[in-house]
PDB file of C-alpha atoms in Angstrom:
ATOM      1  CA  MET A   1     -22.921 -23.607  30.932  1.00  0.00           C
ATOM      2  CA  THR A   2     -20.977 -21.445  28.522  1.00  0.00           C
ATOM      3  CA  LEU A   3     -19.120 -22.776  25.507  1.00  0.00           C
ATOM      4  CA  PRO A   4     -15.331 -23.066  25.866  1.00  0.00           C
ATOM      5  CA  LYS A   5     -13.165 -20.242  24.583  1.00  0.00           C
ATOM      6  CA  ILE A   6     -10.941 -20.940  21.588  1.00  0.00           C
ATOM      7  CA  ALA A   7      -7.325 -19.982  22.207  1.00  0.00           C
ATOM      8  CA  MET A   8      -5.878 -17.650  19.598  1.00  0.00           C
ATOM      9  CA  PRO A   9      -2.176 -17.896  18.681  1.00  0.00           C
ATOM     10  CA  LEU A  10      -0.274 -14.627  18.304  1.00  0.00           C
ATOM     11  CA  PHE A  11       2.448 -13.898  15.782  1.00  0.00           C
ATOM     12  CA  PRO A  12       4.569 -10.878  14.849  1.00  0.00           C
ATOM     13  CA  ILE A  13       4.442  -9.028  11.537  1.00  0.00           C
ATOM     14  CA  LYS A  14       7.122  -6.500  10.681  1.00  0.00           C
ATOM     15  CA  VAL A  15       5.403  -3.302   9.545  1.00  0.00           C
ATOM     16  CA  PRO A  16       7.564  -1.985   6.672  1.00  0.00           C
ATOM     17  CA  SER A  17       7.261   1.777   7.214  1.00  0.00           C
ATOM     18  CA  MET A  18       7.685   1.405  10.995  1.00  0.00           C
ATOM     19  CA  ASP A  19      10.551  -1.084  10.654  1.00  0.00           C
ATOM     20  CA  ARG A  20       9.421  -2.959  13.762  1.00  0.00           C
ATOM     21  CA  GLU A  21       7.289  -5.962  14.643  1.00  0.00           C
ATOM     22  CA  VAL A  22       3.693  -5.779  15.869  1.00  0.00           C
ATOM     23  CA  LEU A  23       1.689  -8.692  17.299  1.00  0.00           C
ATOM     24  CA  PHE A  24      -1.439  -9.950  15.528  1.00  0.00           C
ATOM     25  CA  ARG A  25      -3.897 -12.799  15.879  1.00  0.00           C
ATOM     26  CA  PRO A  26      -5.202 -14.719  12.837  1.00  0.00           C
ATOM     27  CA  PHE A  27      -8.393 -13.427  11.259  1.00  0.00           C
ATOM     28  CA  LEU A  28     -11.468 -15.510  12.002  1.00  0.00           C
ATOM     29  CA  VAL A  29     -14.825 -16.307  10.401  1.00  0.00           C
ATOM     30  CA  LYS A  30     -16.190 -12.875  11.385  1.00  0.00           C
ATOM     31  CA  GLU A  31     -13.296 -11.176   9.567  1.00  0.00           C
ATOM     32  CA  GLU A  32     -13.791 -13.442   6.560  1.00  0.00           C
ATOM     33  CA  LYS A  33     -17.407 -12.246   6.389  1.00  0.00           C
ATOM     34  CA  ILE A  34     -16.255  -8.614   6.370  1.00  0.00           C
ATOM     35  CA  LEU A  35     -13.989  -9.339   3.410  1.00  0.00           C
ATOM     36  CA  LEU A  36     -16.646 -11.247   1.464  1.00  0.00           C
ATOM     37  CA  ILE A  37     -19.145  -8.401   1.812  1.00  0.00           C
ATOM     38  CA  ALA A  38     -16.549  -5.929   0.524  1.00  0.00           C
ATOM     39  CA  GLN A  39     -15.657  -8.218  -2.389  1.00  0.00           C
ATOM     40  CA  GLU A  40     -19.295  -8.389  -3.445  1.00  0.00           C
ATOM     41  CA  SER A  41     -19.392  -4.622  -3.876  1.00  0.00           C
ATOM     42  CA  LYS A  42     -16.349  -4.749  -6.211  1.00  0.00           C
ATOM     43  CA  GLU A  43     -15.495  -1.201  -5.105  1.00  0.00           C
ATOM     44  CA  GLU A  44     -11.819  -0.604  -4.347  1.00  0.00           C
ATOM     45  CA  ARG A  45     -12.651   1.817  -1.550  1.00  0.00           C
ATOM     46  CA  ASP A  46     -14.952  -0.727   0.137  1.00  0.00           C
ATOM     47  CA  ILE A  47     -12.190  -3.333   0.010  1.00  0.00           C
ATOM     48  CA  ILE A  48      -9.664  -0.937   1.571  1.00  0.00           C
ATOM     49  CA  VAL A  49     -12.112  -0.119   4.383  1.00  0.00           C
ATOM     50  CA  ALA A  50     -12.669  -3.852   4.933  1.00  0.00           C
ATOM     51  CA  LEU A  51      -8.916  -4.516   5.134  1.00  0.00           C
ATOM     52  CA  LYS A  52      -8.611  -1.707   7.673  1.00  0.00           C
ATOM     53  CA  GLN A  53     -11.343  -3.220   9.828  1.00  0.00           C
ATOM     54  CA  ILE A  54      -9.870  -6.722   9.637  1.00  0.00           C
ATOM     55  CA  ILE A  55      -6.380  -5.507  10.587  1.00  0.00           C
ATOM     56  CA  ASN A  56      -7.731  -3.359  13.430  1.00  0.00           C
ATOM     57  CA  ASN A  57      -9.642  -6.388  14.746  1.00  0.00           C
ATOM     58  CA  CYS A  58      -6.543  -8.577  14.668  1.00  0.00           C
ATOM     59  CA  VAL A  59      -3.833  -6.235  15.944  1.00  0.00           C
ATOM     60  CA  GLN A  60      -2.792  -6.828  19.550  1.00  0.00           C
ATOM     61  CA  GLU A  61      -1.091  -3.503  20.196  1.00  0.00           C
ATOM     62  CA  GLU A  62      -2.941  -0.643  21.854  1.00  0.00           C
ATOM     63  CA  ASN A  63      -3.027   2.686  20.026  1.00  0.00           C
ATOM     64  CA  PHE A  64      -2.040   1.057  16.744  1.00  0.00           C
ATOM     65  CA  LYS A  65      -3.079   3.718  14.227  1.00  0.00           C
ATOM     66  CA  ILE A  66      -3.464   2.003  10.893  1.00  0.00           C
ATOM     67  CA  ASP A  67      -4.839   5.177   9.272  1.00  0.00           C
ATOM     68  CA  LYS A  68      -1.436   6.811   9.727  1.00  0.00           C
ATOM     69  CA  LEU A  69       0.533   3.990   8.120  1.00  0.00           C
ATOM     70  CA  ALA A  70       1.597   4.020   4.479  1.00  0.00           C
ATOM     71  CA  TYR A  71      -0.845   2.316   2.120  1.00  0.00           C
ATOM     72  CA  PHE A  72       1.700  -0.373   1.203  1.00  0.00           C
ATOM     73  CA  ASP A  73       1.747  -1.316   4.911  1.00  0.00           C
ATOM     74  CA  LEU A  74      -1.954  -2.150   4.707  1.00  0.00           C
ATOM     75  CA  GLU A  75      -1.447  -4.465   1.733  1.00  0.00           C
ATOM     76  CA  TYR A  76       1.590  -6.135   3.265  1.00  0.00           C
ATOM     77  CA  ILE A  77       0.018  -6.709   6.699  1.00  0.00           C
ATOM     78  CA  PHE A  78      -3.105  -8.205   5.155  1.00  0.00           C
ATOM     79  CA  LEU A  79      -1.105 -10.552   2.930  1.00  0.00           C
ATOM     80  CA  LYS A  80       0.883 -11.802   5.936  1.00  0.00           C
ATOM     81  CA  LEU A  81      -2.315 -12.124   7.984  1.00  0.00           C
ATOM     82  CA  ARG A  82      -3.825 -14.193   5.202  1.00  0.00           C
ATOM     83  CA  ALA A  83      -0.741 -16.430   5.162  1.00  0.00           C
ATOM     84  CA  LYS A  84      -1.080 -17.093   8.899  1.00  0.00           C
ATOM     85  CA  SER A  85      -4.885 -17.292   8.971  1.00  0.00           C
ATOM     86  CA  VAL A  86      -5.649 -19.428   5.911  1.00  0.00           C
ATOM     87  CA  SER A  87      -2.561 -20.680   4.089  1.00  0.00           C
ATOM     88  CA  ASN A  88       0.836 -19.348   3.121  1.00  0.00           C
ATOM     89  CA  SER A  89       0.299 -20.621  -0.409  1.00  0.00           C
ATOM     90  CA  ILE A  90      -2.021 -19.471  -3.179  1.00  0.00           C
ATOM     91  CA  GLU A  91      -2.530 -21.266  -6.476  1.00  0.00           C
ATOM     92  CA  PHE A  92      -4.114 -20.097  -9.697  1.00  0.00           C
ATOM     93  CA  LYS A  93      -4.343 -20.896 -13.387  1.00  0.00           C
ATOM     94  CA  TYR A  94      -2.417 -18.725 -15.845  1.00  0.00           C
ATOM     95  CA  THR A  95      -2.822 -18.797 -19.620  1.00  0.00           C
ATOM     96  CA  ASP A  96       0.471 -18.205 -21.382  1.00  0.00           C
ATOM     97  CA  PRO A  97      -0.042 -15.523 -24.056  1.00  0.00           C
ATOM     98  CA  GLU A  98       2.348 -17.225 -26.518  1.00  0.00           C
ATOM     99  CA  ASP A  99       1.423 -20.892 -26.488  1.00  0.00           C
ATOM    100  CA  GLY A 100      -2.119 -20.504 -25.126  1.00  0.00           C
ATOM    101  CA  GLN A 101      -1.511 -23.269 -22.589  1.00  0.00           C
ATOM    102  CA  VAL A 102      -2.867 -23.054 -19.022  1.00  0.00           C
ATOM    103  CA  TYR A 103      -0.293 -23.443 -16.246  1.00  0.00           C
ATOM    104  CA  THR A 104      -0.733 -23.835 -12.519  1.00  0.00           C
ATOM    105  CA  ILE A 105       1.162 -21.091 -10.678  1.00  0.00           C
ATOM    106  CA  LYS A 106       1.889 -21.338  -6.957  1.00  0.00           C
ATOM    107  CA  VAL A 107       2.966 -18.395  -4.810  1.00  0.00           C
ATOM    108  CA  ASN A 108       4.511 -18.768  -1.360  1.00  0.00           C
ATOM    109  CA  LEU A 109       3.225 -15.745   0.550  1.00  0.00           C
ATOM    110  CA  ASP A 110       6.013 -16.063   3.127  1.00  0.00           C
ATOM    111  CA  GLU A 111       8.466 -15.072   0.403  1.00  0.00           C
ATOM    112  CA  VAL A 112       6.653 -11.881  -0.590  1.00  0.00           C
ATOM    113  CA  GLU A 113       8.285  -8.684   0.659  1.00  0.00           C
ATOM    114  CA  ILE A 114       8.167  -4.946   0.062  1.00  0.00           C
ATOM    115  CA  ALA A 115      10.347  -3.843  -2.837  1.00  0.00           C
ATOM    116  CA  LYS A 116      12.035  -0.464  -2.474  1.00  0.00           C
ATOM    117  CA  ASN A 117      12.977   1.666  -5.463  1.00  0.00           C
ATOM    118  CA  GLU A 118      16.322   3.459  -5.331  1.00  0.00           C
ATOM    119  CA  LYS A 119      14.828   6.312  -7.356  1.00  0.00           C
ATOM    120  CA  ASN A 120      12.324   7.110  -4.611  1.00  0.00           C
ATOM    121  CA  ASP A 121      13.688  10.336  -3.128  1.00  0.00           C
ATOM    122  CA  PRO A 122      11.562  12.307  -0.640  1.00  0.00           C
ATOM    123  CA  ILE A 123      13.630  15.453  -1.225  1.00  0.00           C
ATOM    124  CA  VAL A 124      12.511  17.481  -4.241  1.00  0.00           C
ATOM    125  CA  MET A 125      14.561  20.582  -5.017  1.00  0.00           C
ATOM    126  CA  ILE A 126      12.826  23.602  -6.542  1.00  0.00           C
ATOM    127  CA  ASP A 127      15.657  26.169  -6.631  1.00  0.00           C
ATOM    128  CA  ASP A 128      19.191  24.951  -5.880  1.00  0.00           C
ATOM    129  CA  GLU A 129      20.632  28.452  -5.611  1.00  0.00           C
ATOM    130  CA  ARG A 130      18.207  29.403  -2.846  1.00  0.00           C
ATOM    131  CA  GLY A 131      18.297  25.970  -1.272  1.00  0.00           C
ATOM    132  CA  LEU A 132      14.522  25.863  -1.829  1.00  0.00           C
ATOM    133  CA  GLY A 133      12.879  22.488  -1.861  1.00  0.00           C
ATOM    134  CA  LEU A 134      10.309  20.256  -0.243  1.00  0.00           C
ATOM    135  CA  ARG A 135      10.226  16.966   1.615  1.00  0.00           C
ATOM    136  CA  MET A 136       7.611  14.344   0.680  1.00  0.00           C
ATOM    137  CA  ARG A 137       5.987  11.595   2.739  1.00  0.00           C
ATOM    138  CA  PHE A 138       4.106   8.467   1.690  1.00  0.00           C
ATOM    139  CA  PRO A 139       0.298   8.594   1.292  1.00  0.00           C
ATOM    140  CA  THR A 140      -1.405   7.140   4.356  1.00  0.00           C
ATOM    141  CA  VAL A 141      -4.247   4.627   4.484  1.00  0.00           C
ATOM    142  CA  GLU A 142      -6.567   7.407   5.654  1.00  0.00           C
ATOM    143  CA  GLN A 143      -5.708   9.577   2.661  1.00  0.00           C
ATOM    144  CA  THR A 144      -6.058   6.677   0.245  1.00  0.00           C
ATOM    145  CA  VAL A 145      -9.587   5.960   1.495  1.00  0.00           C
ATOM    146  CA  GLU A 146     -10.508   9.651   1.343  1.00  0.00           C
ATOM    147  CA  TYR A 147      -9.366  10.085  -2.253  1.00  0.00           C
ATOM    148  CA  LYS A 148     -11.026   6.886  -3.480  1.00  0.00           C
ATOM    149  CA  LYS A 149     -14.466   8.424  -2.977  1.00  0.00           C
ATOM    150  CA  PRO A 150     -16.511   8.225  -6.196  1.00  0.00           C
ATOM    151  CA  GLY A 151     -17.322  11.388  -8.110  1.00  0.00           C
ATOM    152  CA  LEU A 152     -14.306  13.460  -7.064  1.00  0.00           C
ATOM    153  CA  ASN A 153     -12.735  15.839  -9.575  1.00  0.00           C
ATOM    154  CA  GLN A 154      -9.411  14.272 -10.595  1.00  0.00           C
ATOM    155  CA  ASP A 155      -7.496  17.579 -10.764  1.00  0.00           C
ATOM    156  CA  GLU A 156      -8.718  18.472  -7.295  1.00  0.00           C
ATOM    157  CA  VAL A 157      -7.814  15.025  -5.999  1.00  0.00           C
ATOM    158  CA  LEU A 158      -4.280  15.340  -7.404  1.00  0.00           C
ATOM    159  CA  THR A 159      -3.759  18.699  -5.676  1.00  0.00           C
ATOM    160  CA  LYS A 160      -5.090  17.320  -2.383  1.00  0.00           C
ATOM    161  CA  ILE A 161      -2.881  14.225  -2.542  1.00  0.00           C
ATOM    162  CA  VAL A 162       0.225  16.303  -3.243  1.00  0.00           C
ATOM    163  CA  ALA A 163      -0.675  18.736  -0.438  1.00  0.00           C
ATOM    164  CA  ALA A 164      -1.269  15.871   2.007  1.00  0.00           C
ATOM    165  CA  CYS A 165       2.082  14.297   1.144  1.00  0.00           C
ATOM    166  CA  ILE A 166       4.281  17.391   1.482  1.00  0.00           C
ATOM    167  CA  GLU A 167       5.928  17.101   4.883  1.00  0.00           C
ATOM    168  CA  ASP A 168       7.582  20.513   4.790  1.00  0.00           C
ATOM    169  CA  VAL A 169       9.058  23.189   2.561  1.00  0.00           C
ATOM    170  CA  PHE A 170      12.558  24.472   3.269  1.00  0.00           C
ATOM    171  CA  ASP A 171      15.059  27.031   2.103  1.00  0.00           C
ATOM    172  CA  SER A 172      18.586  27.906   3.213  1.00  0.00           C
ATOM    173  CA  GLU A 173      17.272  29.612   6.351  1.00  0.00           C
ATOM    174  CA  ASN A 174      13.980  28.046   7.436  1.00  0.00           C
ATOM    175  CA  VAL A 175      11.786  24.946   7.442  1.00  0.00           C
ATOM    176  CA  TYR A 176       8.038  25.489   6.911  1.00  0.00           C
ATOM    177  CA  ALA A 177       5.719  22.717   8.172  1.00  0.00           C
ATOM    178  CA  PHE A 178       3.188  22.370   5.344  1.00  0.00           C
ATOM    179  CA  ASP A 179       0.341  21.216   7.614  1.00  0.00           C
ATOM    180  CA  GLU A 180       0.409  24.575   9.398  1.00  0.00           C
ATOM    181  CA  TYR A 181      -0.861  26.429   6.327  1.00  0.00           C
ATOM    182  CA  THR A 182      -4.441  26.705   5.101  1.00  0.00           C
ATOM    183  CA  PRO A 183      -5.702  24.645   2.143  1.00  0.00           C
ATOM    184  CA  ALA A 184      -5.853  27.837   0.081  1.00  0.00           C
ATOM    185  CA  GLN A 185      -2.212  28.655   0.878  1.00  0.00           C
ATOM    186  CA  GLN A 186      -1.166  25.085   0.113  1.00  0.00           C
ATOM    187  CA  THR A 187      -2.987  25.118  -3.246  1.00  0.00           C
ATOM    188  CA  GLU A 188      -1.458  28.468  -4.161  1.00  0.00           C
ATOM    189  CA  PHE A 189       2.025  27.096  -3.445  1.00  0.00           C
ATOM    190  CA  ILE A 190       1.427  23.896  -5.439  1.00  0.00           C
ATOM    191  CA  ASP A 191       0.036  25.826  -8.408  1.00  0.00           C
ATOM    192  CA  THR A 192       3.306  27.823  -8.642  1.00  0.00           C
ATOM    193  CA  ILE A 193       5.551  24.745  -8.740  1.00  0.00           C
ATOM    194  CA  PRO A 194       7.456  24.593 -12.080  1.00  0.00           C
ATOM    195  CA  VAL A 195       6.351  21.775 -14.380  1.00  0.00           C
ATOM    196  CA  PRO A 196       9.745  19.945 -14.330  1.00  0.00           C
ATOM    197  CA  VAL A 197       9.726  20.008 -10.510  1.00  0.00           C
ATOM    198  CA  PHE A 198       6.172  18.658 -10.452  1.00  0.00           C
ATOM    199  CA  GLY A 199       7.479  15.824 -12.623  1.00  0.00           C
ATOM    200  CA  LYS A 200       9.899  14.953  -9.823  1.00  0.00           C
ATOM    201  CA  ILE A 201       6.983  14.884  -7.374  1.00  0.00           C
ATOM    202  CA  GLN A 202       5.168  12.521  -9.738  1.00  0.00           C
ATOM    203  CA  GLU A 203       8.270  10.321  -9.832  1.00  0.00           C
ATOM    204  CA  PHE A 204       8.193  10.151  -6.028  1.00  0.00           C
ATOM    205  CA  PHE A 205       4.661   8.710  -6.203  1.00  0.00           C
ATOM    206  CA  ASP A 206       5.545   6.386  -9.102  1.00  0.00           C
ATOM    207  CA  THR A 207       8.444   4.862  -7.151  1.00  0.00           C
ATOM    208  CA  ILE A 208       6.792   4.385  -3.751  1.00  0.00           C
ATOM    209  CA  PRO A 209       7.738   1.004  -2.207  1.00  0.00           C
ATOM    210  CA  SER A 210       5.367  -1.742  -3.256  1.00  0.00           C
ATOM    211  CA  MET A 211       4.640  -5.368  -2.526  1.00  0.00           C
ATOM    212  CA  LYS A 212       6.394  -7.187  -5.347  1.00  0.00           C
ATOM    213  CA  HIS A 213       7.240 -10.797  -6.110  1.00  0.00           C
ATOM    214  CA  GLU A 214       8.523 -12.730  -9.134  1.00  0.00           C
ATOM    215  CA  ILE A 215       7.633 -16.310 -10.017  1.00  0.00           C
ATOM    216  CA  THR A 216       9.210 -18.410 -12.763  1.00  0.00           C
ATOM    217  CA  TYR A 217       7.482 -21.227 -14.604  1.00  0.00           C
ATOM    218  CA  LYS A 218       8.367 -23.523 -17.477  1.00  0.00           C
ATOM    219  CA  THR A 219       6.286 -23.887 -20.596  1.00  0.00           C
ATOM    220  CA  LYS A 220       5.670 -27.179 -22.338  1.00  0.00           C
ATOM    221  CA  ASP A 221       8.481 -26.427 -24.768  1.00  0.00           C
ATOM    222  CA  LYS A 222      10.868 -25.935 -21.786  1.00  0.00           C
ATOM    223  CA  LYS A 223      11.048 -22.142 -21.937  1.00  0.00           C
ATOM    224  CA  THR A 224      11.510 -20.437 -18.560  1.00  0.00           C
ATOM    225  CA  LYS A 225       9.279 -17.407 -18.083  1.00  0.00           C
ATOM    226  CA  THR A 226       8.773 -14.908 -15.283  1.00  0.00           C
ATOM    227  CA  LEU A 227       5.583 -13.467 -13.852  1.00  0.00           C
ATOM    228  CA  THR A 228       5.748 -10.345 -11.675  1.00  0.00           C
ATOM    229  CA  PHE A 229       3.123  -9.702  -9.017  1.00  0.00           C
ATOM    230  CA  GLU A 230       2.829  -6.159  -7.673  1.00  0.00           C
ATOM    231  CA  GLY A 231       0.219  -4.892  -5.237  1.00  0.00           C
ATOM    232  CA  LEU A 232      -2.541  -6.831  -3.505  1.00  0.00           C
ATOM    233  CA  ASN A 233      -4.802  -7.160  -6.542  1.00  0.00           C
ATOM    234  CA  ASP A 234      -2.119  -9.152  -8.339  1.00  0.00           C
ATOM    235  CA  PHE A 235      -2.157 -11.744  -5.572  1.00  0.00           C
ATOM    236  CA  PHE A 236      -5.914 -12.076  -5.167  1.00  0.00           C
ATOM    237  CA  THR A 237      -8.840 -11.789  -7.537  1.00  0.00           C
ATOM    238  CA  TRP A 238     -11.648  -9.802  -5.966  1.00  0.00           C
ATOM    239  CA  GLY A 239     -14.922 -11.212  -7.067  1.00  0.00           C
TER     240      GLY A 239
END
């Protein structure tokens, strides 16, 4: 006689970059084990790979390609999965830097959303007179894992990330799909970008949408203060 099957509830999560809902099941003990093993390594790349595996296990949509999603999607989906699988509330102790007192901070994960920055512009102009510019795209989960490998040369990593995130180059007459060119051609193009224009590319990366949430608390002397959480590591302590 076989043991009875445990019914799994399904729930939708809206994937930010896709702007549509996808069905998931809660993560189970086997997924919790995956996360614990990754936490023990304390390596960011191992944790990202673990989150990928957990989300792939729980998603209920065929051909769901998490590697092609933006990295902030991965963080957001996992946070919402955690809310449904364990609890929608997390609690931790915070030491106020001014009065030295320890306060209990509670975060409702259901209230956490992706914050968009109005300065994030995927269009970067190089030469206005020629109509020459480029169109950026967000780094994917796959690219994030690839460039978190230990021992990589940071200058080389920067060039590869920029190359991977250029959707196309355009001028007043044509659009050039960047993926259709060789790595050598891509590097040559990137190396000739003027420094001020490269600063605009850096601003694109600096203003990518992120998981952000603010919490207020009151100190013992009745002051109201605000804590800002941004990114997954601010919500959970690994280790």
